[in-house]
Amino acid sequence: MEGALKKIRSSGGRITKARRGLIRVFEEADKPLSVKEIRRSLGEIGVKTSMTTVYREINFMVKNGLVKEVNLYPEEKMYESAYLVHHHHLVCEKCGRVEGVGGCRLAEIEQEMYRKRGFRVTRHSLEFYGLCVECNQGVGLMT
Amino acid sequence: MEGALKKIRSSGGRITKARRGLIRVFEEADKPLSVKEIRRSLGEIGVKTSMTTVYREINFMVKNGLVKEVNLYPEEKMYESAYLVHHHHLVCEKCGRVEGVGGCRLAEIEQEMYRKRGFRVTRHSLEFYGLCVECNQGVGLMT
DNA sequence: ATCTTTGCAAATCCTTTGCAAGGTT
DNA sequence: AACCTTGCAAAGGATTTGCAAAGAT
């Protein structure tokens, strides 16, 4: 929260209800959110805003490094806090649940990209799709 | 080409100029294409069509397993042939070039997701972003 | 001949922008 | 007081849909 407020101030921005609300929404979110979900979440904590403001403020927060875009679905942009530690996503294609997983092991592969192809990797995006524990119950079991 | 035509027929579809053209475009593409690029590529091989048809036929081809959606940028859907062998993408953030890389080593990690969390991974999407060989020239060198 | 595909125009949906009013510093 | 942010209405784009004409089998 503090770091976020500081970034806003140092970019010449003001601390408004919408921004406080957004910071809180992203702090409390346990998965990436779509623009609509963000607006709904704001509403749930008593911050009423227009879609216009949500769009504008999300862009502001992305530009200032408070929030990151996440590429889960080709249909819809999702956003999550930029303060989360690096992780990947497990997306259940049945119920839609999204979990984060830490323990990234791509560093070695990235170095190899540089050695073998001269491509200097600065970031990556990795998502797994499938069935979560609950949706997977009984699938493939011989009963 | 043959496999593709067969899939179209077996889904009750007809072999039209647009579809032949699309199959050729995807066979010859060396990177994922946006809807606009697809239309342009069609034009270049002499297949004039409307945007409407491009949208409709791409969706048809995705639904019938000829083409896959690729999640390179949150801004824009991209498409590539579903007949390519599994690969990931290297996206240069300076010049926009996109290369494919084979040699996926995520199988073990996927098994671990199942053992440790019960999540059954069926597919994944991995893209690397950074600077390609050419754009990387001289960067970081002490001259 | 029958059923599918095409392209236009219109409809929809999502996102951005201009601007006057209100909020923050 | 100066400057930033908000929300409305309107504009701009992208994608989808209805429908009559053209095309494929």
mmCIF file with all atom_site columns, C-alpha atoms in Angstrom, chain B residues 14 29 37-38 51 82 108 112 118 125 127-128 130 140:
data_model
loop_
_atom_site.group_PDB
_atom_site.id
_atom_site.type_symbol
_atom_site.label_atom_id
_atom_site.label_alt_id
_atom_site.label_comp_id
_atom_site.label_asym_id
_atom_site.label_entity_id
_atom_site.label_seq_id
_atom_site.pdbx_PDB_ins_code
_atom_site.Cartn_x
_atom_site.Cartn_y
_atom_site.Cartn_z
_atom_site.occupancy
_atom_site.B_iso_or_equiv
_atom_site.pdbx_formal_charge
_atom_site.auth_seq_id
_atom_site.auth_comp_id
_atom_site.auth_asym_id
_atom_site.auth_atom_id
_atom_site.pdbx_PDB_model_num
ATOM 1  C CA . ARG B 1 14  ? -17.270 -26.929 -48.373 1.00 0.00 ? 14  ARG B CA 1
ATOM 2  C CA . ALA B 1 29  ? 3.403   -18.338 -42.378 1.00 0.00 ? 29  ALA B CA 1
ATOM 3  C CA . GLU B 1 37  ? -2.314  -9.833  -41.439 1.00 0.00 ? 37  GLU B CA 1
ATOM 4  C CA . ILE B 1 38  ? -4.343  -12.832 -42.480 1.00 0.00 ? 38  ILE B CA 1
ATOM 5  C CA . MET B 1 51  ? -13.226 -8.844  -43.060 1.00 0.00 ? 51  MET B CA 1
ATOM 6  C CA . ALA B 1 82  ? -2.569  -26.295 -35.576 1.00 0.00 ? 82  ALA B CA 1
ATOM 7  C CA . GLU B 1 108 ? 8.267   -32.863 -15.781 1.00 0.00 ? 108 GLU B CA 1
ATOM 8  C CA . GLU B 1 112 ? 4.690   -32.283 -10.626 1.00 0.00 ? 112 GLU B CA 1
ATOM 9  C CA . GLY B 1 118 ? -3.840  -32.580 -8.284  1.00 0.00 ? 118 GLY B CA 1
ATOM 10 C CA . SER B 1 125 ? 1.364   -21.475 -23.250 1.00 0.00 ? 125 SER B CA 1
ATOM 11 C CA . GLU B 1 127 ? 6.273   -16.987 -24.488 1.00 0.00 ? 127 GLU B CA 1
ATOM 12 C CA . PHE B 1 128 ? 9.564   -15.224 -23.935 1.00 0.00 ? 128 PHE B CA 1
ATOM 13 C CA . GLY B 1 130 ? 13.139  -9.581  -24.866 1.00 0.00 ? 130 GLY B CA 1
ATOM 14 C CA . GLY B 1 140 ? 25.787  -4.351  -22.726 1.00 0.00 ? 140 GLY B CA 1
#
